[in-house]
C-alpha positions in Angstrom: 21.9 -24.4 1.5 20.0 -22.7 -1.5 21.1 -19.3 -2.8 18.6 -17.4 -4.6 19.5 -14.8 -7.1 17.8 -11.3 -6.7 18.0 -8.8 -9.4 20.5 -6.2 -8.6 18.4 -3.8 -10.6 16.7 -1.2 -8.4 12.9 -1.6 -8.3 11.1 1.2 -10.2 8.3 2.6 -8.1 4.9 2.8 -9.8 3.8 6.0 -8.0 5.6 9.0 -6.5 4.7 11.6 -4.0 4.0 15.0 -5.4 7.2 16.3 -4.0 9.2 13.5 -5.6 7.5 14.1 -9.0 8.2 17.9 -8.7 11.9 17.1 -7.9 12.2 14.9 -10.9 10.7 17.7 -13.1 12.9 20.3 -11.4 9.9 22.4 -10.4 8.4 23.4 -7.0 5.8 21.7 -5.1 3.2 24.5 -5.7 4.0 24.4 -9.5 3.5 20.4 -9.5 0.2 20.8 -7.6 -0.9 23.4 -10.3 0.0 21.0 -13.0 -2.0 18.4 -11.3 -5.1 20.6 -10.8 -5.2 21.9 -14.5 -4.9 18.3 -15.7 -1.5 18.6 -17.2 -0.1 15.8 -15.0 -2.3 12.8 -14.0 -2.5 11.9 -10.4 -4.4 9.4 -8.3 -5.6 9.2 -4.7 -4.7 6.2 -2.6 -6.8 6.7 0.5 -6.1 10.2 1.7 -2.7 10.5 -0.3 -2.2 12.1 -3.7 0.3 10.2 -5.8 1.6 10.7 -9.3 2.0 7.6 -11.6 5.7 7.5 -12.8 4.4 7.0 -16.4 2.3 10.2 -16.0 5.5 12.2 -15.8 7.0 10.4 -18.8 3.8 11.2 -20.7 3.8 14.9 -19.7 7.4 15.3 -20.8 6.7 13.5 -24.0 3.8 15.8 -24.6 6.1 18.9 -24.1 8.6 17.7 -26.5 5.9 16.9 -29.2 4.5 20.4 -28.7 7.9 21.9 -29.3 8.3 19.9 -32.5 4.9 20.9 -33.9 
């Protein structure tokens, strides 16, 4: 019998639902859609679904931090 070792590290999802992204930022769903609509947060369409790339949230928060420093 062969035992394969799987990573115990949870897999990081590449894209999030708008609701999940809003929850991570601590804002409401409507606010999140507003951030997407005005271009502050990047989003993608997969078929009929709107998704937010996980790295887009990181970029958004980094931009906010850099704006505070400047």
